[in-house]
Coordinates of C-alpha atoms and ligand atoms in Angstrom, one line a residue:
X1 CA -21.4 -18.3 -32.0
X2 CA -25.0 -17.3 -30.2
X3 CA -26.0 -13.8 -30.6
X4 CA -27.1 -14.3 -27.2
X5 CA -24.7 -14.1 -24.0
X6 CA -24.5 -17.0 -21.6
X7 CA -23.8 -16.8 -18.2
X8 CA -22.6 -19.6 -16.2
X9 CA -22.1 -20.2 -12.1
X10 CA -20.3 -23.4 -10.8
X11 CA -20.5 -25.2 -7.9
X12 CA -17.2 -27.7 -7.3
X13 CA -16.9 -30.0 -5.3
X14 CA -13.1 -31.3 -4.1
X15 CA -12.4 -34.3 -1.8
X16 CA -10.1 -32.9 0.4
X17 CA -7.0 -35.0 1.4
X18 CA -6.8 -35.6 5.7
X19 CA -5.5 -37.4 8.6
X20 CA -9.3 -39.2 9.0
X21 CA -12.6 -38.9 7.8
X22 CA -13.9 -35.1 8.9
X23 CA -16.4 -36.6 11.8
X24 CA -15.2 -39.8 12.3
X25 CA -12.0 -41.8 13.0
X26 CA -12.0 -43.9 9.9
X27 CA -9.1 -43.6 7.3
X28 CA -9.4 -41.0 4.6
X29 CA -7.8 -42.9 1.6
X30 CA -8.8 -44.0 -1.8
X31 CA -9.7 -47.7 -1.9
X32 CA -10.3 -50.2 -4.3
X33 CA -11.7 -52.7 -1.5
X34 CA -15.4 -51.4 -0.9
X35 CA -16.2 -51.0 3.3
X36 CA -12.6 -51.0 4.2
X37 CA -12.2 -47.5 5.7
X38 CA -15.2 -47.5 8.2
X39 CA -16.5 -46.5 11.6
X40 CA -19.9 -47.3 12.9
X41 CA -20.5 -43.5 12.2
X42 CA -20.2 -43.9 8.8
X43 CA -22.9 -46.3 8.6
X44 CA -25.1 -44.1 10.6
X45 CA -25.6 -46.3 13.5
X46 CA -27.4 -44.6 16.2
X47 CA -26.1 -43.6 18.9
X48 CA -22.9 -42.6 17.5
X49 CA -21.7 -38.8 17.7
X50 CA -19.6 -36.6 15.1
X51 CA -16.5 -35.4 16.5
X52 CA -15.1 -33.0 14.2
X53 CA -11.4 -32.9 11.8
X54 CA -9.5 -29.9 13.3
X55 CA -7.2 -30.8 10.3
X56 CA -10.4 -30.5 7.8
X57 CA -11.7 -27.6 9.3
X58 CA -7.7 -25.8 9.1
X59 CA -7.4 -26.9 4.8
X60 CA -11.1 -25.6 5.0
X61 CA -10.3 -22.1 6.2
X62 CA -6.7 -21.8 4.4
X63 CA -8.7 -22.5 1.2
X64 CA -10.7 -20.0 2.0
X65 CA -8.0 -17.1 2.4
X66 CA -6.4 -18.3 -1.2
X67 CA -10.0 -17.4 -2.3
X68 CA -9.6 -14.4 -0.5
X69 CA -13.0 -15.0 1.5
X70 CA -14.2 -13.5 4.3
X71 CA -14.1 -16.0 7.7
X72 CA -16.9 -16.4 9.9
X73 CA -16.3 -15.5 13.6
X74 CA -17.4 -19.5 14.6
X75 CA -17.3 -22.6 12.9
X76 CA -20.3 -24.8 13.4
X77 CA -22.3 -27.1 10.9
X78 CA -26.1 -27.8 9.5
X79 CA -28.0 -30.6 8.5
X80 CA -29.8 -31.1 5.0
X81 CA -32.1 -33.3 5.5
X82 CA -33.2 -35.4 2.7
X83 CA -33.4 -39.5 2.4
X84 CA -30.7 -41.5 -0.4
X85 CA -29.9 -44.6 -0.2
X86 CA -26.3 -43.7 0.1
X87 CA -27.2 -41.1 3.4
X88 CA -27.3 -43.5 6.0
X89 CA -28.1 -40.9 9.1
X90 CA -31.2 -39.6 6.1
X91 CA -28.8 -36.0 6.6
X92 CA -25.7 -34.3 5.2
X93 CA -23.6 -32.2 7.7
X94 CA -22.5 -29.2 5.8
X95 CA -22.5 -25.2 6.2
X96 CA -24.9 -23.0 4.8
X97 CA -25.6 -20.4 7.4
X98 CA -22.5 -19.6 8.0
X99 CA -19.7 -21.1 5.6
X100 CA -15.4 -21.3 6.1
X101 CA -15.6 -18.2 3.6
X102 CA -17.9 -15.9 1.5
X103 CA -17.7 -12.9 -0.7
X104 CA -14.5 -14.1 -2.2
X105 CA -12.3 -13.5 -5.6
X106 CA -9.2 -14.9 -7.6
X107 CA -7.5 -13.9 -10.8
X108 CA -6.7 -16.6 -12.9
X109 CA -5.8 -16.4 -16.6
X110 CA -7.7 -17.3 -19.4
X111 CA -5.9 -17.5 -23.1
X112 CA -3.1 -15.3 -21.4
X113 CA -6.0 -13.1 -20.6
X114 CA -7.0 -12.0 -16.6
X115 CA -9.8 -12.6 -15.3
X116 CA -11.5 -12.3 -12.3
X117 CA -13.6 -15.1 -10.8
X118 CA -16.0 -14.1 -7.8
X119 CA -16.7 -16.5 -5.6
X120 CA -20.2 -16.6 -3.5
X121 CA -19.1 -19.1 -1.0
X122 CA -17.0 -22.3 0.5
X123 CA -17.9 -24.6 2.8
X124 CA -16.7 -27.6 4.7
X125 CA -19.3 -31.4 4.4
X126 CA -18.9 -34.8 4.4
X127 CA -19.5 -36.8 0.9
X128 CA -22.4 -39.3 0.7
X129 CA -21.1 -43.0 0.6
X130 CA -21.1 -44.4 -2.8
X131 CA -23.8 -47.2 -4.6
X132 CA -22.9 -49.7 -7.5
X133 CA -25.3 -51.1 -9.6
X134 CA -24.9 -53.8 -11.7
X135 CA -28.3 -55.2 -13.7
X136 CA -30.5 -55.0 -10.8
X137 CA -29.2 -55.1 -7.6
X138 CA -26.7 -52.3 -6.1
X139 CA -24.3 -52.3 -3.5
X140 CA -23.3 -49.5 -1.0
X141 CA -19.8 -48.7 -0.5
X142 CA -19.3 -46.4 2.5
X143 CA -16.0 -45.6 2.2
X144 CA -16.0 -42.3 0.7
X145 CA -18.8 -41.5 3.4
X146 CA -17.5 -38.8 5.8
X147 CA -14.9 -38.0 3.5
X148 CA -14.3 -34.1 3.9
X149 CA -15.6 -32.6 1.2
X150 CA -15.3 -28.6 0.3
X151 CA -17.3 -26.9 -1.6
X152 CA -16.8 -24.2 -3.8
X153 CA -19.8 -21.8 -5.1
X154 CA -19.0 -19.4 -7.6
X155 CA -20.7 -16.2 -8.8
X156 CA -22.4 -16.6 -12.3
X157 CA -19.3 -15.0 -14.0
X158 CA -18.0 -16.9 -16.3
X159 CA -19.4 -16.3 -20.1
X160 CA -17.9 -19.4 -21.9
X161 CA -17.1 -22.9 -21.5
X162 CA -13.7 -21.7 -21.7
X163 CA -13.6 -19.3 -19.1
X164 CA -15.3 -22.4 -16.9
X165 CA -12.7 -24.9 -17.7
X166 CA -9.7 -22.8 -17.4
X167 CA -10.9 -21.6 -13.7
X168 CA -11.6 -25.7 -13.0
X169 CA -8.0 -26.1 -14.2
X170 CA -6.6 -23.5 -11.9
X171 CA -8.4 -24.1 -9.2
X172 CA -7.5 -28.3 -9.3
X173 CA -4.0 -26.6 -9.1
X174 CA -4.3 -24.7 -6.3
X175 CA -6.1 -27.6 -4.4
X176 CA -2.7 -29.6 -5.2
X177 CA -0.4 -26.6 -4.6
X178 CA -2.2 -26.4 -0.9
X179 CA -1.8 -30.2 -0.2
X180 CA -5.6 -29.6 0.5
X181 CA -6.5 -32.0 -2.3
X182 CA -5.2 -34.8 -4.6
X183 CA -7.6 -32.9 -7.0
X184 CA -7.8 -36.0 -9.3
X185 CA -10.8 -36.2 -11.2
X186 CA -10.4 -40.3 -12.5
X187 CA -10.6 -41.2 -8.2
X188 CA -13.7 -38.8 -8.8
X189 CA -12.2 -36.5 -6.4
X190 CA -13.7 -33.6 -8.1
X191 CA -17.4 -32.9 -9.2
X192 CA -18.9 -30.3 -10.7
X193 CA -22.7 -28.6 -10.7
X194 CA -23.1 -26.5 -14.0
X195 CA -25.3 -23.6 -13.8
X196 CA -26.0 -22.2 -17.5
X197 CA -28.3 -19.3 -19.0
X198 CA -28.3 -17.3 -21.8
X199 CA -29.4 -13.3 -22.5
X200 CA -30.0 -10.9 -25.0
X201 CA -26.5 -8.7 -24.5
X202 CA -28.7 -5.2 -23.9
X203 CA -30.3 -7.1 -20.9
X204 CA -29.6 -6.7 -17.4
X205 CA -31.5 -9.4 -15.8
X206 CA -30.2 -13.0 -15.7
X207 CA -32.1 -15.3 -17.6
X208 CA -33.5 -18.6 -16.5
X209 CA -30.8 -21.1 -15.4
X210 CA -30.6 -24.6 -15.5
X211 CA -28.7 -26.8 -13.6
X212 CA -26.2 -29.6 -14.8
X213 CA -26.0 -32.1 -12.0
X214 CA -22.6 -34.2 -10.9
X215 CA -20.4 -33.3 -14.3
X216 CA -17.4 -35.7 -13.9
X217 CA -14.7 -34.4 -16.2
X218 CA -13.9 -31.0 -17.1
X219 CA -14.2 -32.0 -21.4
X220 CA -17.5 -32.7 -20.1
X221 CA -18.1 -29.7 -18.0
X222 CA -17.2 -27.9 -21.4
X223 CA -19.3 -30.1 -23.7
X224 CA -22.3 -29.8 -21.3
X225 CA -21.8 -26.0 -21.5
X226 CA -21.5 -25.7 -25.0
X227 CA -24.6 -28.3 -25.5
X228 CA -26.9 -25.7 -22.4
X229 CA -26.3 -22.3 -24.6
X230 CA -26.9 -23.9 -28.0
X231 CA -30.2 -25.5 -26.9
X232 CA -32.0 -22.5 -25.1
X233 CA -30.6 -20.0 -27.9
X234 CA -32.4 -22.8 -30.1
X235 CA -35.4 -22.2 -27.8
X236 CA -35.1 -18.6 -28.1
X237 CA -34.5 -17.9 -31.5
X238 CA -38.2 -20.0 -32.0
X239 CA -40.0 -17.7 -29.9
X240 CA -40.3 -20.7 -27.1
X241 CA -37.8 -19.2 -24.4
X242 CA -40.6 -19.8 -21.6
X243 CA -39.8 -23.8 -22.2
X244 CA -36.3 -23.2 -20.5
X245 CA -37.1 -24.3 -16.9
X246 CA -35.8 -24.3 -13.9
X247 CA -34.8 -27.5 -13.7
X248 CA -32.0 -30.0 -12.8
X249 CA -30.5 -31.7 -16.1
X250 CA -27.4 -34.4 -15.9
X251 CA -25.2 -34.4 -18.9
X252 CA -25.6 -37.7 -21.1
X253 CA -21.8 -38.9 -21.9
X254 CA -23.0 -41.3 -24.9
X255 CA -25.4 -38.8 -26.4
X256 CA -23.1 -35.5 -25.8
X257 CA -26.0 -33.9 -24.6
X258 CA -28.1 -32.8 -21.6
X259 CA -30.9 -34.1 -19.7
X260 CA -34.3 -33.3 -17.7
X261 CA -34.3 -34.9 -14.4
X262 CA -36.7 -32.8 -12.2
X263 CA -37.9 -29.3 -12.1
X264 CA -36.4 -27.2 -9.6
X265 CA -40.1 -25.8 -8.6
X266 CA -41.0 -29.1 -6.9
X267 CA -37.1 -29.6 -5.3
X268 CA -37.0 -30.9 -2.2
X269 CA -37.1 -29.1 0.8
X270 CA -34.3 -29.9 2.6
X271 CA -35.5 -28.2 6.4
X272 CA -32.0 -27.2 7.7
X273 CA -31.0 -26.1 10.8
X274 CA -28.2 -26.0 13.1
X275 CA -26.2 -29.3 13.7
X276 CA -27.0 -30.0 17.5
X277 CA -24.4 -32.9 18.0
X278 CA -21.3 -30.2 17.2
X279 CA -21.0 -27.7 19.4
X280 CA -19.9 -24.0 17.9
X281 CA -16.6 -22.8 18.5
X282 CA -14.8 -19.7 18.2
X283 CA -12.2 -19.3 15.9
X284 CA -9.0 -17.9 17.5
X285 CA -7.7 -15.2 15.0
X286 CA -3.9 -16.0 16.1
X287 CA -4.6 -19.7 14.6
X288 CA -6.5 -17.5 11.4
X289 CA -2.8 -15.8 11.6
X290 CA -0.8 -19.3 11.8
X291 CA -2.8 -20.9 8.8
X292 CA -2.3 -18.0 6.7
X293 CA 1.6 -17.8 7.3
X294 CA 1.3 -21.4 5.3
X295 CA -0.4 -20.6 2.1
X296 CA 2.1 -21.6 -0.5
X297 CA 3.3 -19.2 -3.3
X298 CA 0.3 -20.0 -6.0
X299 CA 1.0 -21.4 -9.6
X300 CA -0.2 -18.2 -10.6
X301 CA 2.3 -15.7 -8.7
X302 CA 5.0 -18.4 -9.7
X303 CA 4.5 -17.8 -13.5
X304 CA 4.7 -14.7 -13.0
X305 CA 7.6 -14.7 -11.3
X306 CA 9.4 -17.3 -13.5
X307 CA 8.2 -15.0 -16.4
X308 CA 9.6 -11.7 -14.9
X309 CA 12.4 -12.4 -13.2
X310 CA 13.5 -15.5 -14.7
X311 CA 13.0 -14.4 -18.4
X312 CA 10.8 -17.6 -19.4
X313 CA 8.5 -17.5 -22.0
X314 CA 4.6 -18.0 -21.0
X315 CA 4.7 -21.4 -22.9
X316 CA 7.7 -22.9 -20.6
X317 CA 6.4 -21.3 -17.2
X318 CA 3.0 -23.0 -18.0
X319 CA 4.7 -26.4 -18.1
X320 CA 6.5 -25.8 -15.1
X321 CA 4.0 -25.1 -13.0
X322 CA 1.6 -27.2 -13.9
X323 CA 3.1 -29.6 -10.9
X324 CA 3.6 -28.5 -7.9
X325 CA 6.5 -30.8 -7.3
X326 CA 8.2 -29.8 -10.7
X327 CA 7.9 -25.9 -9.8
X328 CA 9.6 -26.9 -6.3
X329 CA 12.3 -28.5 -8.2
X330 CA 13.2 -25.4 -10.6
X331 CA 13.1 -23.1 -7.9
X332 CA 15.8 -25.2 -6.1
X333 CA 17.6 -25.5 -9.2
X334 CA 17.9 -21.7 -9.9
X335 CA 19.0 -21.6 -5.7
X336 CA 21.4 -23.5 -6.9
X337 CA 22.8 -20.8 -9.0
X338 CA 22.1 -22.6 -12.2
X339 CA 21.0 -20.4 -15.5
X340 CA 17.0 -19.9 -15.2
X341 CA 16.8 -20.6 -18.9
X342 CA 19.0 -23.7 -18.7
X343 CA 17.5 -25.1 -15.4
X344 CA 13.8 -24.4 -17.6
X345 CA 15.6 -26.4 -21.0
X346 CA 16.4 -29.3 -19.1
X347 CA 13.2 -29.6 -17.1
X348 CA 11.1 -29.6 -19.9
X349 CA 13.2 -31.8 -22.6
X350 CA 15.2 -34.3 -21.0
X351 CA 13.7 -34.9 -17.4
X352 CA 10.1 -34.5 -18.8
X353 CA 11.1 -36.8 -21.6
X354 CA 12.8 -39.4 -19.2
X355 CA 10.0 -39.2 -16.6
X356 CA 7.1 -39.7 -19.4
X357 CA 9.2 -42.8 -20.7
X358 CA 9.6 -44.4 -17.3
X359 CA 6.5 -43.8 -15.8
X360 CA 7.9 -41.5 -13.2
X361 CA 7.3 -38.7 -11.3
X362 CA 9.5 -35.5 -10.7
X363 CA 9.4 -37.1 -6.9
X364 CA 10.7 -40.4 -8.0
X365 CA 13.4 -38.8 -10.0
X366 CA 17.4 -40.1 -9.1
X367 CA 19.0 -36.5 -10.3
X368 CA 17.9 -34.5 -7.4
X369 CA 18.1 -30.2 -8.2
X370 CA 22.0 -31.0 -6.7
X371 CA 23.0 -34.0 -8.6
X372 CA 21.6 -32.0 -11.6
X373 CA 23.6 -29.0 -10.8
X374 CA 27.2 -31.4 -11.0
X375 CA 26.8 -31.9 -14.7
X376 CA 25.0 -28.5 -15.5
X377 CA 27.7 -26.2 -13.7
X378 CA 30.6 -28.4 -15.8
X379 CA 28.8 -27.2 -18.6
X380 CA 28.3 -23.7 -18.1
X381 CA 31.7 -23.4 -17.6
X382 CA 32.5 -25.3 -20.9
X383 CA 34.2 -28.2 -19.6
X384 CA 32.1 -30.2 -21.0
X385 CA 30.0 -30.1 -24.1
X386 CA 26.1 -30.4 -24.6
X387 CA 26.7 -33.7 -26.0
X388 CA 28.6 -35.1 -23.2
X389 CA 26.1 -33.5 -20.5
X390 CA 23.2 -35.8 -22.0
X391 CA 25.9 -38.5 -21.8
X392 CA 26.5 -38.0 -18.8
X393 CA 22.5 -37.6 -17.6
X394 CA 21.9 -40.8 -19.1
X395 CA 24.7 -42.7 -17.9
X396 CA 24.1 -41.4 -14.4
X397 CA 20.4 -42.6 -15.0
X398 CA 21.1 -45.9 -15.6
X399 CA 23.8 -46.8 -13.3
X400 CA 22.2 -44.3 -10.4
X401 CA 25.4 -43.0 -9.6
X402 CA 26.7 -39.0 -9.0
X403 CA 26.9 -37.2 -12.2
X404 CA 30.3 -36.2 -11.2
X405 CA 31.6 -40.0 -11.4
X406 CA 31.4 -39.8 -15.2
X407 CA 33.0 -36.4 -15.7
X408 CA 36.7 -37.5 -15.5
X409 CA 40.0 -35.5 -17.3
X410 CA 39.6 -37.9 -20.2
X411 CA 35.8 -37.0 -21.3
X412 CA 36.5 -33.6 -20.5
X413 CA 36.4 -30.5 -22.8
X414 CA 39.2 -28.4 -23.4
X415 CA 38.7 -25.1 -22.2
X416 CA 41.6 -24.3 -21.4
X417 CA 42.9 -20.6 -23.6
X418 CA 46.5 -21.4 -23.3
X419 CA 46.4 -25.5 -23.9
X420 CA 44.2 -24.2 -27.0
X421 CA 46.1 -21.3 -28.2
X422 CA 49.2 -23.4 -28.3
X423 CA 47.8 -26.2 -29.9
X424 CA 46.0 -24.2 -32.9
X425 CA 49.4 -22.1 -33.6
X426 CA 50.9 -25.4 -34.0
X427 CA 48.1 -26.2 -36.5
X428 CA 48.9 -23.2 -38.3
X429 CA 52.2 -23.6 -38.6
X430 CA 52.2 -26.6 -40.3
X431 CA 50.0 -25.6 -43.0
X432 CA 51.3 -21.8 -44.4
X433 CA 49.8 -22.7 -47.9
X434 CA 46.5 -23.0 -47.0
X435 CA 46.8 -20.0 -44.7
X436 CA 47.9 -18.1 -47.6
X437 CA 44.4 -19.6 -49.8
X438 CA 42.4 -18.2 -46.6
X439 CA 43.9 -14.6 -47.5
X440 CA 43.5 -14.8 -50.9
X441 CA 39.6 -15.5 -50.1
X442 CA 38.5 -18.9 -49.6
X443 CA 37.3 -18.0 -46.6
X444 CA 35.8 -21.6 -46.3
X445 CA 38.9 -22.8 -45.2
X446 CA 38.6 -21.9 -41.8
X447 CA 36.3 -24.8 -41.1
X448 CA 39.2 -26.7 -42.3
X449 CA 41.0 -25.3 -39.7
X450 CA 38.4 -26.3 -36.9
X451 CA 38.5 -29.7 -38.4
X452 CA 41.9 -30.2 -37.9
X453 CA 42.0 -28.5 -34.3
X454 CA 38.5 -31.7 -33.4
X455 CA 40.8 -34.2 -35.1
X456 CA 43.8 -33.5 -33.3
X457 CA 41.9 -32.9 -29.8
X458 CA 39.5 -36.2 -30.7
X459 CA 36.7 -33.7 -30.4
X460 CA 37.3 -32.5 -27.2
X461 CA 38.3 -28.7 -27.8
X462 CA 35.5 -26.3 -26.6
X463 CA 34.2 -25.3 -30.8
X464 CA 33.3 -21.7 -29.1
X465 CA 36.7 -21.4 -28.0
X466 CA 38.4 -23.0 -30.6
X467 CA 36.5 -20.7 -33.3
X468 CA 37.4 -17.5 -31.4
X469 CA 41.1 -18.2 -30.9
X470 CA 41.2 -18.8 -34.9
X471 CA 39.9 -15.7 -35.5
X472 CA 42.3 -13.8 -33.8
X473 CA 45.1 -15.8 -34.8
X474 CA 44.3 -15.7 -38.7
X475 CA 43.9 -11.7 -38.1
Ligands
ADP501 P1 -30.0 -22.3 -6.1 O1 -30.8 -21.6 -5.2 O2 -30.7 -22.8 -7.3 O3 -29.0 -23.2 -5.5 P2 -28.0 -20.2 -6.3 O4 -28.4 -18.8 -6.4 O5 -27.6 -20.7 -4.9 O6 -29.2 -21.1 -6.9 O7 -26.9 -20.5 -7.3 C1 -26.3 -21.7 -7.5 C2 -25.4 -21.6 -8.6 O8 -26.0 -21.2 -9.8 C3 -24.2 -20.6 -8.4 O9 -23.0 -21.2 -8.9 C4 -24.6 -19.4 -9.2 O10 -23.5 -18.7 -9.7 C5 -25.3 -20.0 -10.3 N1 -26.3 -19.2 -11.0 C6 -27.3 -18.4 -10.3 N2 -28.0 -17.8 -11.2 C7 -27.6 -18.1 -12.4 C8 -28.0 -17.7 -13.8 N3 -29.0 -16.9 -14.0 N4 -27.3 -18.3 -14.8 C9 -26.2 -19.1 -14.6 N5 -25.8 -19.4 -13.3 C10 -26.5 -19.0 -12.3
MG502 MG1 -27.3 -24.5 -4.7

């Protein structure tokens, strides 16, 4: 641990997911075949005009309400200037005088902890298009230009890596929760700047920060982190704080460490100003009103739920909502009338465990909430046993058919008080001398007893029952 306190702002970037590219018509998908999903505006041909996403700019501005932002009155865009190979127009369109949201703030939990994230801005741009290199020639892949791109700037709140991470991991939730964003960081969907300075605790002025370009992993968001305050305390503690710059750094994956590309004294200047080929638009508070009527519960206000009302424990809400798709399918199950805590069990031991072994997804998954519900209400009501339900799940697996198809008179349980009582007094009868031992303190023998009663019934007597109905009957 430093003796110093860091202090760290992020800046995330999240491909969103859309109908088309957020200016032009082109296709909005991941692609493995390079200059497949392209329009001549793509390429920056000239001539060619933006036209903008009206779906883009609607994720935009819902994201901005989960974030609790405020939204500006009109929407329009500006250009950064500045030349890469992989800008063909030599500009970005983006927002930076007046962004989908601002001044904005979300609770997320940390360790089991609350915290509370503030969040400077979002705004809605396009990504760049992407370059290969191999030895020394690179190729340009425009596919991912135009691809709607928000981004999210966050105050410099956060005091650990931890903090960092956890607010990365809740927020890729969110993104997925909204249907705003596959959020998935190996299609390099998300990217993260990492902002990073450290302070004496007593201090009230932030210290110099340095900024970690284009982090592509969250481990590596943390190891970057972790790397930043260790070397400028190092700085510190040698009396040579003054050599911690402002400066761009990139995080070294082989090395585990950060660093220098550029100072940010001599950055570039990137002369914005208003996009002139998109005209600015009003936005109609009633559409503000319609987008806001379809923000999803969060994961957050779902674990809560599942925690309070449900009676889960913290450790089984957190797997359930880690997808959005396997939250969707509790919540149906408990609709269903099915035992929170039982709907919870199975989700997280048996249909985790089948969908990890298969490959599968909770989408993909032949026991829909209701086909689910034919074995697990047989069960609560004890006509079946545990044992036979997983048969049952399994058989109905393999062969895809109903659950109900395997749960026939033969395989069931006895449940039934009477059928039991009966059949245990005729038990008894026919062994007085060992009911007489059981009296006279070998107490043990009443296993002997449920024995007999699973060997006459071939295992099928409901053990609860059939222990509770001894009890009485041997007084
Ligand atoms: P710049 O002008 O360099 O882009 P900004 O003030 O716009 O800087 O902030 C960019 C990011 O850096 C934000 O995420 C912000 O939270 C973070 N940040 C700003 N000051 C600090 C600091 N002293 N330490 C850590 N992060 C900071
Ligand atoms: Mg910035």
């Amino acid at each position: 641990m430093s003796k110093y306190k860091a202090v760290i702002g992020l800046e995330m970037h999240c491909e969103m997911q859309s109908n088309a590219k957020v200016f032009s018509k082109a296709r909005n998908s991941y692609n493995d075949v390079p200059n497949d999903n392209i329009s001549a505006l793509d390429m920056g041909f000239p001539g060619t005009l933006p036209t903008v996403n009206k779906e883009c700019v609607k994720k935009a501005l819902l994201m901005s309400m989960v974030l609790n932002c405020k939204q500006p009155e009109y929407i329009y865009f500006d250009r950064k200037n500045y030349y890469y190979p992989d800008l063909p127009k030599g500009y970005q369109i983006t927002q930076m005088h007046d962004p989908v949201g601002v001044n904005g703030h979300i609770t997320i939990d940390v360790n089991g902890q609350d915290k509370e994230v503030l969040i400077h801005d979002i705004h809605l741009e396009e990504d760049s298009a992407s370059l290969d290199h191999y030895g020394d020639i690179s190729l340009i892949d425009y596919n991912r230009s135009g691809v709607p791109l928000l981004e999210l700037v966050t105050e410099p709140c956060f005091n650990s890596a931890e903090e960092a991470v956890a607010f990365l991991e809740y927020m890729r939730r969110v993104y997925q929760y909204c249907n705003v964003s596959e959020a998935d960081t190996k299609k390099g969907q998300i990217r993260c700047d990492v902002n990073v300075s450290i302070m004496n605790p007593e201090d009230t002025e932030l210290g110099t920060k340095v900024e970690i370009k284009n982090v592509n992993s969250f481990q590596n968001v943390a190891l970057a982190i972790n790397y930043e305050i260790e070397r400028q305390s190092a700085l510190k503690d040698a009396g040579r704080y003054e050599e911690v710059e402002q400066e761009t750094r990139r995080f070294d994956e082989e090395s585990g460490t950060t660093k220098r590309m550029r100072s940010k004294v001599d950055a570039i200047d990137y002369k914005y100003f208003v996009e002139p080929n998109i005209p600015k638009y009003k936005v109609d508070p009633n559409w503000l009103e319609e987008i806001r009527k379809e923000i999803p519960v969060l994961p957050r206000e779902r674990k809560l739920k599942y925690i309070n009302e449900y009676g889960l424990s913290l450790y089984d809400a957190n797997i359930i909502i880690k997808e959005k798709d396997m939250a969707d399918y509790f919540e149906k199950c408990v609709s269903l009338g099915m035992n929170a805590k039982t709907a919870s069990n199975w989700l997280i031991s048996q249909i985790s465990g089948y969908l990890s072994k298969n490959g599968l997804s909770i989408k993909d998954f032949y026991l829909t909430p209701e086909l689910l519900n034919q074995i697990i209400s047989e069960l609560e009501k004890g006509i079946i046993s545990s044992k036979q339900a997983k048969e049952i799940f399994n058989k109905s697996l393999e062969e895809e058919k109903e659950p109900k198809n395997y749960i026939t008179k033969d395989n069931a349980q006895i449940s039934d008080k009477d059928e039991l009582t009966n059949l245990i007094q005729n038990i008894l009868n026919n062994n007085p001398s060992q009911i007489e031992a059981y009296h006279n303190g070998k107490s043990n023998l009443f296993d002997y007893f449920v024995g007999q009663v699973m060997k006459e019934t071939r295992g099928k007597a409901n053990p609860t029952m059939v222990k509770e109905i001894l009890k009485n009957l041997l007084g």
